[in-house]
PDB file of C-alpha atoms in Angstrom:
ATOM      1  CA  MET A  12      -9.160  83.080 163.265  1.00 85.00           C
ATOM      2  CA  LYS A  13      -7.280  81.263 165.949  1.00 92.00           C
ATOM      3  CA  VAL A  14      -3.321  81.244 164.805  1.00 96.00           C
ATOM      4  CA  GLU A  15      -0.028  81.058 166.670  1.00 97.00           C
ATOM      5  CA  VAL A  16       3.059  81.835 166.016  1.00 98.00           C
ATOM      6  CA  GLY A  17       4.792  78.779 164.315  1.00 98.00           C
ATOM      7  CA  ASP A  18       1.680  77.244 162.938  1.00 98.00           C
ATOM      8  CA  GLN A  19       2.694  76.607 159.257  1.00 98.00           C
ATOM      9  CA  ILE A  20       0.120  78.080 156.421  1.00 98.00           C
ATOM     10  CA  PRO A  21      -1.449  74.361 154.538  1.00 98.00           C
ATOM     11  CA  ASP A  22       0.151  74.122 151.495  1.00 98.00           C
ATOM     12  CA  TRP A  23      -0.542  75.099 147.918  1.00 98.00           C
ATOM     13  CA  VAL A  24       0.750  72.761 145.428  1.00 98.00           C
ATOM     14  CA  MET A  25       0.929  73.239 141.670  1.00 97.00           C
ATOM     15  CA  GLU A  26       1.752  70.074 140.430  1.00 96.00           C
ATOM     16  CA  SER A  27       2.677  70.821 136.836  1.00 95.00           C
ATOM     17  CA  VAL A  28       3.890  74.742 135.998  1.00 95.00           C
ATOM     18  CA  ARG A  29       2.565  75.241 132.107  1.00 95.00           C
ATOM     19  CA  PRO A  30       4.199  76.867 128.903  1.00 94.00           C
ATOM     20  CA  GLU A  31       0.405  78.017 127.934  1.00 95.00           C
ATOM     21  CA  ARG A  32      -0.015  79.907 131.316  1.00 95.00           C
ATOM     22  CA  MET A  33       3.074  81.984 130.805  1.00 95.00           C
ATOM     23  CA  ARG A  34       2.167  82.930 126.902  1.00 95.00           C
ATOM     24  CA  THR A  35      -1.406  84.007 128.399  1.00 95.00           C
ATOM     25  CA  MET A  36       1.212  85.600 131.148  1.00 93.00           C
ATOM     26  CA  ALA A  37       3.172  87.240 128.176  1.00 92.00           C
ATOM     27  CA  ALA A  38       0.506  89.119 126.139  1.00 92.00           C
ATOM     28  CA  ILE A  39      -1.283  90.238 129.106  1.00 90.00           C
ATOM     29  CA  LEU A  40       1.647  91.741 130.392  1.00 83.00           C
ATOM     30  CA  ARG A  41       2.775  92.455 126.914  1.00 82.00           C
ATOM     31  CA  ASP A  42       6.078  91.167 127.919  1.00 82.00           C
ATOM     32  CA  PRO A  43       8.596  90.838 125.386  1.00 82.00           C
ATOM     33  CA  ASN A  44      11.265  88.352 126.991  1.00 85.00           C
ATOM     34  CA  PRO A  45      11.480  85.050 124.375  1.00 89.00           C
ATOM     35  CA  VAL A  46      12.190  83.219 127.610  1.00 90.00           C
ATOM     36  CA  HIS A  47       8.526  83.142 128.663  1.00 91.00           C
ATOM     37  CA  TRP A  48       7.679  81.540 125.499  1.00 91.00           C
ATOM     38  CA  ASP A  49      10.376  80.638 122.945  1.00 90.00           C
ATOM     39  CA  ARG A  50      12.318  77.299 124.211  1.00 90.00           C
ATOM     40  CA  ALA A  51      14.572  78.392 121.225  1.00 91.00           C
ATOM     41  CA  THR A  52      15.906  81.062 123.487  1.00 89.00           C
ATOM     42  CA  CYS A  53      15.999  79.339 126.794  1.00 91.00           C
ATOM     43  CA  LYS A  54      17.920  76.236 125.095  1.00 91.00           C
ATOM     44  CA  SER A  55      20.582  78.618 123.864  1.00 90.00           C
ATOM     45  CA  MET A  56      20.854  80.188 127.915  1.00 88.00           C
ATOM     46  CA  GLY A  57      21.268  76.393 129.158  1.00 88.00           C
ATOM     47  CA  PHE A  58      17.643  75.620 130.122  1.00 89.00           C
ATOM     48  CA  GLY A  59      17.388  72.547 127.772  1.00 89.00           C
ATOM     49  CA  ASP A  60      13.998  72.764 126.017  1.00 89.00           C
ATOM     50  CA  HIS A  61      11.785  74.543 129.255  1.00 93.00           C
ATOM     51  CA  THR A  62      10.612  78.427 129.021  1.00 94.00           C
ATOM     52  CA  ILE A  63      10.826  80.286 132.475  1.00 93.00           C
ATOM     53  CA  ASN A  64       8.014  81.347 134.199  1.00 94.00           C
ATOM     54  CA  GLN A  65       7.679  84.481 134.975  1.00 91.00           C
ATOM     55  CA  GLY A  66       8.224  85.831 138.326  1.00 88.00           C
ATOM     56  CA  PRO A  67       4.662  87.428 139.143  1.00 89.00           C
ATOM     57  CA  LEU A  68       3.452  83.384 138.563  1.00 93.00           C
ATOM     58  CA  GLY A  69       5.285  81.841 140.843  1.00 93.00           C
ATOM     59  CA  LEU A  70       4.697  84.863 143.310  1.00 93.00           C
ATOM     60  CA  SER A  71       0.139  84.240 142.748  1.00 96.00           C
ATOM     61  CA  TYR A  72       0.675  81.065 143.872  1.00 97.00           C
ATOM     62  CA  MET A  73       2.366  82.163 147.024  1.00 96.00           C
ATOM     63  CA  VAL A  74      -1.473  84.262 147.236  1.00 97.00           C
ATOM     64  CA  ASN A  75      -3.518  81.233 146.295  1.00 98.00           C
ATOM     65  CA  MET A  76      -2.044  79.774 149.710  1.00 98.00           C
ATOM     66  CA  ILE A  77      -2.665  83.014 151.306  1.00 98.00           C
ATOM     67  CA  HIS A  78      -6.052  83.353 150.353  1.00 98.00           C
ATOM     68  CA  ALA A  79      -6.885  79.659 151.050  1.00 98.00           C
ATOM     69  CA  TRP A  80      -6.045  79.541 154.462  1.00 98.00           C
ATOM     70  CA  ALA A  81      -6.690  83.483 155.450  1.00 97.00           C
ATOM     71  CA  GLY A  82      -9.154  84.657 152.871  1.00 97.00           C
ATOM     72  CA  PRO A  83      -9.219  86.523 149.628  1.00 96.00           C
ATOM     73  CA  THR A  84      -9.519  90.283 151.641  1.00 96.00           C
ATOM     74  CA  SER A  85      -6.596  89.290 154.022  1.00 97.00           C
ATOM     75  CA  LEU A  86      -3.394  89.811 151.937  1.00 97.00           C
ATOM     76  CA  ALA A  87      -1.720  93.553 153.262  1.00 97.00           C
ATOM     77  CA  ARG A  88       1.618  93.123 152.264  1.00 98.00           C
ATOM     78  CA  LEU A  89       4.392  90.793 150.270  1.00 97.00           C
ATOM     79  CA  VAL A  90       8.000  91.086 149.408  1.00 97.00           C
ATOM     80  CA  MET A  91       9.324  88.681 147.672  1.00 95.00           C
ATOM     81  CA  ARG A  92      12.453  87.326 146.346  1.00 94.00           C
ATOM     82  CA  PHE A  93      13.435  85.202 143.083  1.00 88.00           C
ATOM     83  CA  PRO A  94      16.409  83.590 143.235  1.00 88.00           C
ATOM     84  CA  MET A  95      16.066  81.303 140.844  1.00 90.00           C
ATOM     85  CA  VAL A  96      13.823  80.348 138.235  1.00 90.00           C
ATOM     86  CA  ILE A  97      10.546  77.928 137.828  1.00 94.00           C
ATOM     87  CA  LEU A  98      10.475  76.437 134.714  1.00 94.00           C
ATOM     88  CA  ASP A  99       7.330  74.546 132.551  1.00 94.00           C
ATOM     89  CA  GLY A 100       7.110  71.296 133.836  1.00 93.00           C
ATOM     90  CA  ASP A 101       8.273  72.196 137.783  1.00 95.00           C
ATOM     91  CA  TYR A 102       6.100  70.594 140.240  1.00 97.00           C
ATOM     92  CA  ILE A 103       6.045  73.398 143.096  1.00 97.00           C
ATOM     93  CA  VAL A 104       4.936  73.497 146.572  1.00 98.00           C
ATOM     94  CA  ALA A 105       3.830  77.055 148.009  1.00 98.00           C
ATOM     95  CA  LYS A 106       4.526  76.762 152.294  1.00 98.00           C
ATOM     96  CA  GLY A 107       4.769  79.493 154.626  1.00 98.00           C
ATOM     97  CA  GLU A 108       4.581  79.496 158.573  1.00 98.00           C
ATOM     98  CA  VAL A 109       3.505  82.199 160.645  1.00 98.00           C
ATOM     99  CA  THR A 110       6.669  84.680 162.862  1.00 98.00           C
ATOM    100  CA  ASP A 111       5.098  86.856 164.406  1.00 98.00           C
ATOM    101  CA  ILE A 112       1.993  87.884 165.393  1.00 98.00           C
ATOM    102  CA  ARG A 113       0.320  91.598 166.225  1.00 97.00           C
ATOM    103  CA  GLU A 114      -1.751  94.642 166.241  1.00 96.00           C
ATOM    104  CA  GLU A 115      -1.512  97.384 163.713  1.00 94.00           C
ATOM    105  CA  ALA A 116      -4.147 100.036 163.106  1.00 90.00           C
ATOM    106  CA  GLY A 117      -6.974  98.096 164.965  1.00 93.00           C
ATOM    107  CA  GLU A 118      -6.018  95.089 162.584  1.00 94.00           C
ATOM    108  CA  ARG A 119      -4.343  92.011 163.780  1.00 96.00           C
ATOM    109  CA  LEU A 120      -1.650  91.135 161.304  1.00 98.00           C
ATOM    110  CA  ALA A 121      -0.041  87.976 161.031  1.00 98.00           C
ATOM    111  CA  ASP A 122       3.902  88.269 159.666  1.00 98.00           C
ATOM    112  CA  CYS A 123       4.795  84.803 157.790  1.00 98.00           C
ATOM    113  CA  ARG A 124       7.628  83.232 155.769  1.00 98.00           C
ATOM    114  CA  VAL A 125       6.578  81.819 152.731  1.00 98.00           C
ATOM    115  CA  TRP A 126       8.511  80.382 150.348  1.00 98.00           C
ATOM    116  CA  LEU A 127       8.227  78.138 146.643  1.00 97.00           C
ATOM    117  CA  GLU A 128       9.735  74.892 147.930  1.00 97.00           C
ATOM    118  CA  ARG A 129      11.072  72.341 144.879  1.00 96.00           C
ATOM    119  CA  GLU A 130      11.945  69.015 144.975  1.00 92.00           C
ATOM    120  CA  GLY A 131      16.070  68.478 144.395  1.00 91.00           C
ATOM    121  CA  THR A 132      16.746  72.369 144.453  1.00 93.00           C
ATOM    122  CA  GLU A 133      16.688  75.482 147.108  1.00 93.00           C
ATOM    123  CA  PRO A 134      13.747  77.383 147.024  1.00 94.00           C
ATOM    124  CA  PRO A 135      13.338  79.102 143.926  1.00 94.00           C
ATOM    125  CA  LEU A 136      11.179  82.142 145.575  1.00 95.00           C
ATOM    126  CA  GLU A 137      10.606  83.572 149.084  1.00 97.00           C
ATOM    127  CA  GLY A 138       9.589  85.993 151.108  1.00 97.00           C
ATOM    128  CA  GLU A 139       7.598  87.200 153.781  1.00 98.00           C
ATOM    129  CA  ALA A 140       3.943  88.411 153.853  1.00 98.00           C
ATOM    130  CA  THR A 141       1.743  89.990 156.230  1.00 98.00           C
ATOM    131  CA  VAL A 142      -2.186  88.554 156.479  1.00 98.00           C
ATOM    132  CA  ARG A 143      -5.013  89.640 158.207  1.00 97.00           C
ATOM    133  CA  LEU A 144      -6.081  87.945 160.711  1.00 96.00           C
ATOM    134  CA  SER A 145     -10.093  88.459 160.791  1.00 80.00           C
TER     135      SER A 145
ATOM    136  CA  MET B  12      28.717  89.488 121.046  1.00 46.00           C
ATOM    137  CA  ASN B  13      26.932  92.404 122.682  1.00 55.00           C
ATOM    138  CA  THR B  14      28.447  95.425 121.090  1.00 57.00           C
ATOM    139  CA  ALA B  15      25.746  97.931 122.624  1.00 67.00           C
ATOM    140  CA  ARG B  16      27.254 101.101 124.620  1.00 83.00           C
ATOM    141  CA  VAL B  17      27.164 100.872 128.494  1.00 91.00           C
ATOM    142  CA  PRO B  18      25.381 103.793 130.258  1.00 94.00           C
ATOM    143  CA  THR B  19      27.689 105.346 132.703  1.00 95.00           C
ATOM    144  CA  GLU B  20      26.827 105.450 136.322  1.00 96.00           C
ATOM    145  CA  ALA B  21      26.476 109.357 136.188  1.00 97.00           C
ATOM    146  CA  GLU B  22      23.949 107.834 133.772  1.00 96.00           C
ATOM    147  CA  ILE B  23      21.703 105.219 135.266  1.00 97.00           C
ATOM    148  CA  GLU B  24      21.861 107.786 139.131  1.00 97.00           C
ATOM    149  CA  SER B  25      21.006 110.783 136.861  1.00 98.00           C
ATOM    150  CA  LEU B  26      17.151 107.669 136.364  1.00 98.00           C
ATOM    151  CA  VAL B  27      15.776 108.116 140.606  1.00 98.00           C
ATOM    152  CA  GLY B  28      13.045 110.811 139.888  1.00 98.00           C
ATOM    153  CA  TYR B  29      12.363 109.776 136.450  1.00 98.00           C
ATOM    154  CA  GLU B  30       8.055 109.972 135.883  1.00 98.00           C
ATOM    155  CA  PHE B  31       6.436 107.647 134.212  1.00 98.00           C
ATOM    156  CA  PRO B  32       3.405 109.770 132.375  1.00 98.00           C
ATOM    157  CA  GLY B  33       0.863 108.012 134.874  1.00 98.00           C
ATOM    158  CA  GLY B  34      -2.746 107.715 133.347  1.00 98.00           C
ATOM    159  CA  GLU B  35      -5.592 104.951 134.450  1.00 98.00           C
ATOM    160  CA  TYR B  36      -6.413 101.394 133.846  1.00 98.00           C
ATOM    161  CA  THR B  37      -9.844  99.386 134.355  1.00 98.00           C
ATOM    162  CA  ILE B  38      -9.129  95.503 134.819  1.00 97.00           C
ATOM    163  CA  GLU B  39     -12.250  93.770 133.331  1.00 97.00           C
ATOM    164  CA  HIS B  40     -13.893  90.503 134.037  1.00 98.00           C
ATOM    165  CA  TRP B  41     -11.668  88.765 130.844  1.00 96.00           C
ATOM    166  CA  GLU B  42      -8.732  89.683 132.242  1.00 96.00           C
ATOM    167  CA  ASN B  43      -9.233  88.570 135.759  1.00 97.00           C
ATOM    168  CA  PHE B  44     -10.630  84.991 134.653  1.00 97.00           C
ATOM    169  CA  LEU B  45      -7.734  85.145 132.480  1.00 96.00           C
ATOM    170  CA  LEU B  46      -4.506  86.190 134.676  1.00 96.00           C
ATOM    171  CA  THR B  47      -6.598  83.857 137.601  1.00 97.00           C
ATOM    172  CA  GLU B  48      -6.786  81.399 135.836  1.00 96.00           C
ATOM    173  CA  CYS B  49      -3.025  81.647 135.037  1.00 96.00           C
ATOM    174  CA  THR B  50      -2.055  81.408 138.516  1.00 97.00           C
ATOM    175  CA  GLY B  51      -4.435  77.972 138.822  1.00 96.00           C
ATOM    176  CA  GLY B  52      -6.534  79.137 141.458  1.00 95.00           C
ATOM    177  CA  GLU B  53     -10.113  80.442 141.665  1.00 94.00           C
ATOM    178  CA  LEU B  54     -11.604  83.413 140.845  1.00 97.00           C
ATOM    179  CA  LEU B  55     -11.789  85.464 143.812  1.00 97.00           C
ATOM    180  CA  PRO B  56     -15.859  86.537 144.936  1.00 97.00           C
ATOM    181  CA  ASP B  57     -17.055  89.734 144.458  1.00 97.00           C
ATOM    182  CA  GLY B  58     -15.130  91.550 141.583  1.00 98.00           C
ATOM    183  CA  MET B  59     -12.320  91.169 143.279  1.00 98.00           C
ATOM    184  CA  VAL B  60      -9.501  91.016 141.129  1.00 98.00           C
ATOM    185  CA  HIS B  61      -6.411  88.760 142.105  1.00 97.00           C
ATOM    186  CA  PRO B  62      -3.375  90.475 143.289  1.00 97.00           C
ATOM    187  CA  ILE B  63      -1.524  89.038 140.895  1.00 95.00           C
ATOM    188  CA  ALA B  64      -2.668  91.849 138.569  1.00 96.00           C
ATOM    189  CA  LEU B  65      -0.620  94.086 140.361  1.00 96.00           C
ATOM    190  CA  PHE B  66       2.608  93.265 138.890  1.00 89.00           C
ATOM    191  CA  HIS B  67       1.074  94.385 134.959  1.00 92.00           C
ATOM    192  CA  VAL B  68      -1.948  96.548 135.518  1.00 96.00           C
ATOM    193  CA  PRO B  69       0.571  99.323 137.282  1.00 96.00           C
ATOM    194  CA  ILE B  70       3.241  99.226 134.704  1.00 95.00           C
ATOM    195  CA  LEU B  71       0.110 100.024 131.675  1.00 94.00           C
ATOM    196  CA  GLY B  72      -2.215 102.268 133.476  1.00 97.00           C
ATOM    197  CA  ALA B  73       1.667 104.306 134.411  1.00 98.00           C
ATOM    198  CA  ASN B  74       1.580 104.284 130.490  1.00 97.00           C
ATOM    199  CA  THR B  75       4.615 102.438 130.292  1.00 95.00           C
ATOM    200  CA  SER B  76       5.427  98.769 128.988  1.00 92.00           C
ATOM    201  CA  ILE B  77       8.245  96.502 130.120  1.00 87.00           C
ATOM    202  CA  ALA B  78       9.674  97.009 126.707  1.00 89.00           C
ATOM    203  CA  GLU B  79      10.236 100.806 128.081  1.00 94.00           C
ATOM    204  CA  MET B  80      11.297  99.821 131.430  1.00 95.00           C
ATOM    205  CA  PHE B  81      13.788  97.822 129.910  1.00 93.00           C
ATOM    206  CA  ALA B  82      15.489 100.696 127.149  1.00 94.00           C
ATOM    207  CA  LEU B  83      15.057 103.051 130.126  1.00 96.00           C
ATOM    208  CA  GLY B  84      17.855 101.400 131.998  1.00 96.00           C
ATOM    209  CA  GLN B  85      19.457 100.853 128.625  1.00 95.00           C
ATOM    210  CA  ALA B  86      19.196  96.645 129.251  1.00 94.00           C
ATOM    211  CA  GLU B  87      20.898  94.764 127.375  1.00 92.00           C
ATOM    212  CA  SER B  88      19.333  92.017 125.752  1.00 87.00           C
ATOM    213  CA  ASP B  89      16.144  91.104 127.458  1.00 80.00           C
ATOM    214  CA  SER B  90      17.456  88.311 128.870  1.00 80.00           C
ATOM    215  CA  SER B  91      20.090  90.522 130.509  1.00 89.00           C
ATOM    216  CA  ILE B  92      17.094  91.415 132.881  1.00 90.00           C
ATOM    217  CA  GLY B  93      16.914  89.989 136.469  1.00 89.00           C
ATOM    218  CA  ILE B  94      14.748  90.244 139.823  1.00 88.00           C
ATOM    219  CA  GLU B  95      15.821  91.241 142.407  1.00 92.00           C
ATOM    220  CA  SER B  96      12.198  91.706 144.403  1.00 93.00           C
ATOM    221  CA  TYR B  97       8.885  92.843 144.499  1.00 94.00           C
ATOM    222  CA  VAL B  98       7.064  94.541 147.806  1.00 96.00           C
ATOM    223  CA  TRP B  99       3.307  94.692 147.143  1.00 97.00           C
ATOM    224  CA  GLU B 100       1.082  96.534 149.980  1.00 97.00           C
ATOM    225  CA  MET B 101      -2.335  96.390 149.821  1.00 97.00           C
ATOM    226  CA  PRO B 102      -4.085  98.292 151.332  1.00 96.00           C
ATOM    227  CA  LYS B 103      -7.666  97.151 149.818  1.00 95.00           C
ATOM    228  CA  MET B 104      -8.245  95.221 147.066  1.00 96.00           C
ATOM    229  CA  LEU B 105      -8.474  95.443 143.572  1.00 98.00           C
ATOM    230  CA  HIS B 106     -12.338  95.027 141.350  1.00 98.00           C
ATOM    231  CA  GLU B 107     -13.133  95.104 138.483  1.00 98.00           C
ATOM    232  CA  ASP B 108     -14.399  98.034 136.033  1.00 98.00           C
ATOM    233  CA  ILE B 109     -13.014 100.332 138.541  1.00 98.00           C
ATOM    234  CA  THR B 110     -10.723 103.134 137.193  1.00 98.00           C
ATOM    235  CA  TYR B 111      -7.184 103.373 139.201  1.00 98.00           C
ATOM    236  CA  GLN B 112      -5.283 106.415 138.964  1.00 98.00           C
ATOM    237  CA  ILE B 113      -1.635 105.526 138.735  1.00 98.00           C
ATOM    238  CA  THR B 114       1.058 107.422 139.045  1.00 98.00           C
ATOM    239  CA  ALA B 115       4.883 106.068 138.929  1.00 98.00           C
ATOM    240  CA  GLN B 116       8.522 106.812 139.396  1.00 98.00           C
ATOM    241  CA  VAL B 117      12.319 105.271 139.874  1.00 98.00           C
ATOM    242  CA  THR B 118      13.185 105.586 143.739  1.00 98.00           C
ATOM    243  CA  GLU B 119      16.895 103.952 143.174  1.00 98.00           C
ATOM    244  CA  ALA B 120      18.828 103.921 140.854  1.00 98.00           C
ATOM    245  CA  ASP B 121      23.223 102.787 140.976  1.00 97.00           C
ATOM    246  CA  ARG B 122      25.871 100.656 139.590  1.00 97.00           C
ATOM    247  CA  ARG B 123      26.603  97.122 141.597  1.00 97.00           C
ATOM    248  CA  ARG B 124      29.586  94.884 141.412  1.00 95.00           C
ATOM    249  CA  GLU B 125      29.061  91.416 142.934  1.00 92.00           C
ATOM    250  CA  GLY B 126      32.675  88.982 142.624  1.00 91.00           C
ATOM    251  CA  LYS B 127      33.144  89.348 138.961  1.00 88.00           C
ATOM    252  CA  ARG B 128      29.836  90.566 138.210  1.00 90.00           C
ATOM    253  CA  THR B 129      28.224  94.219 137.238  1.00 94.00           C
ATOM    254  CA  PHE B 130      25.007  95.004 136.921  1.00 96.00           C
ATOM    255  CA  ASP B 131      22.876  98.289 137.625  1.00 97.00           C
ATOM    256  CA  ARG B 132      19.678  98.254 139.847  1.00 98.00           C
ATOM    257  CA  ILE B 133      17.347  99.853 139.043  1.00 98.00           C
ATOM    258  CA  GLN B 134      13.409 100.364 141.213  1.00 98.00           C
ATOM    259  CA  PHE B 135      10.552 101.791 140.315  1.00 98.00           C
ATOM    260  CA  CYS B 136       7.923 102.499 142.802  1.00 98.00           C
ATOM    261  CA  PHE B 137       3.388 102.973 141.081  1.00 98.00           C
ATOM    262  CA  GLU B 138       1.147 103.438 142.812  1.00 98.00           C
ATOM    263  CA  VAL B 139      -2.607 102.675 142.691  1.00 98.00           C
ATOM    264  CA  ALA B 140      -5.268 105.136 143.816  1.00 98.00           C
ATOM    265  CA  GLU B 141      -8.761 104.837 143.562  1.00 98.00           C
ATOM    266  CA  PRO B 142     -11.453 106.890 141.861  1.00 96.00           C
ATOM    267  CA  GLY B 143     -11.834 109.704 145.393  1.00 96.00           C
ATOM    268  CA  GLY B 144      -7.955 109.215 145.702  1.00 97.00           C
ATOM    269  CA  ASP B 145      -7.611 107.112 148.142  1.00 98.00           C
ATOM    270  CA  LEU B 146      -4.665 104.773 148.021  1.00 98.00           C
ATOM    271  CA  ALA B 147      -5.547 100.849 146.567  1.00 98.00           C
ATOM    272  CA  ALA B 148      -1.878  99.687 146.291  1.00 98.00           C
ATOM    273  CA  ARG B 149       2.519 100.397 145.616  1.00 98.00           C
ATOM    274  CA  CYS B 150       4.137  98.547 144.138  1.00 97.00           C
ATOM    275  CA  THR B 151       7.982  98.496 144.724  1.00 97.00           C
ATOM    276  CA  ILE B 152      10.149  96.542 141.704  1.00 96.00           C
ATOM    277  CA  THR B 153      13.384  96.319 141.806  1.00 96.00           C
ATOM    278  CA  TRP B 154      15.541  94.786 138.461  1.00 95.00           C
ATOM    279  CA  THR B 155      18.912  94.468 137.396  1.00 96.00           C
ATOM    280  CA  TYR B 156      20.400  94.944 134.231  1.00 97.00           C
ATOM    281  CA  GLY B 157      23.833  92.556 133.954  1.00 95.00           C
ATOM    282  CA  ARG B 158      26.186  94.698 132.271  1.00 94.00           C
ATOM    283  CA  SER B 159      28.607  91.746 130.564  1.00 83.00           C
ATOM    284  CA  THR B 160      31.200  94.200 128.689  1.00 79.00           C
ATOM    285  CA  LEU B 161      32.014  95.737 132.041  1.00 75.00           C
TER     286      LEU B 161
END
């Protein structure tokens, strides 16, 4: 796999964040927080009629982007921060760029800046990924 | 109005070193299928589990829960919790139908003030090991517990 510093990772798009996926996640995670499934709670918090996506779901869009780019076993490390929430109905694009390429323990690794993009706001999620290059 | 008692700084700091019971977890195909579908991605080949499982598998496998983690920090409400960061280290991919051993503890806990906002910052570290003991994944979760009455 030919990769250079400055390369852009191909975008991965979530066309519309779906509330039923948040409900499935809440059930599997045993997550009691109503912000993921109760619109009334979200409305009282100022989010209108939108439930709030679980942090790990937003993070998973980054994972899907990296898998599509470098393969399903490529992700070695992911650091993610969550400055803003993602809401149901949002159109989200996962993006990334290679910031360094290095060798560690016999593996060739790419360090990448990764983030989610949503029109009209700052990136709701941002972080760094270390990707194994085959 | 929230009337719950706010823990002292000393109580929060004393959480460092707290160990969860620990235990084991086996990810079945149905669970991996549904999780992967939630991400909008494709099911991975050869029984590999989508890394999104690294959020709940360590928590449930350590015999704790999100609700218990909220309670440990004496959260004033579910919505007072904020996510600072997740760090997922993945020396190996997880696979369906393998029973992983999970250990977990609180690694950092302190009170912070930023402007007019006061919150407690608690960091949890979970380790997921293969049946032979090799580390498969380490997950570090850092949450903030807002204190609206301070």
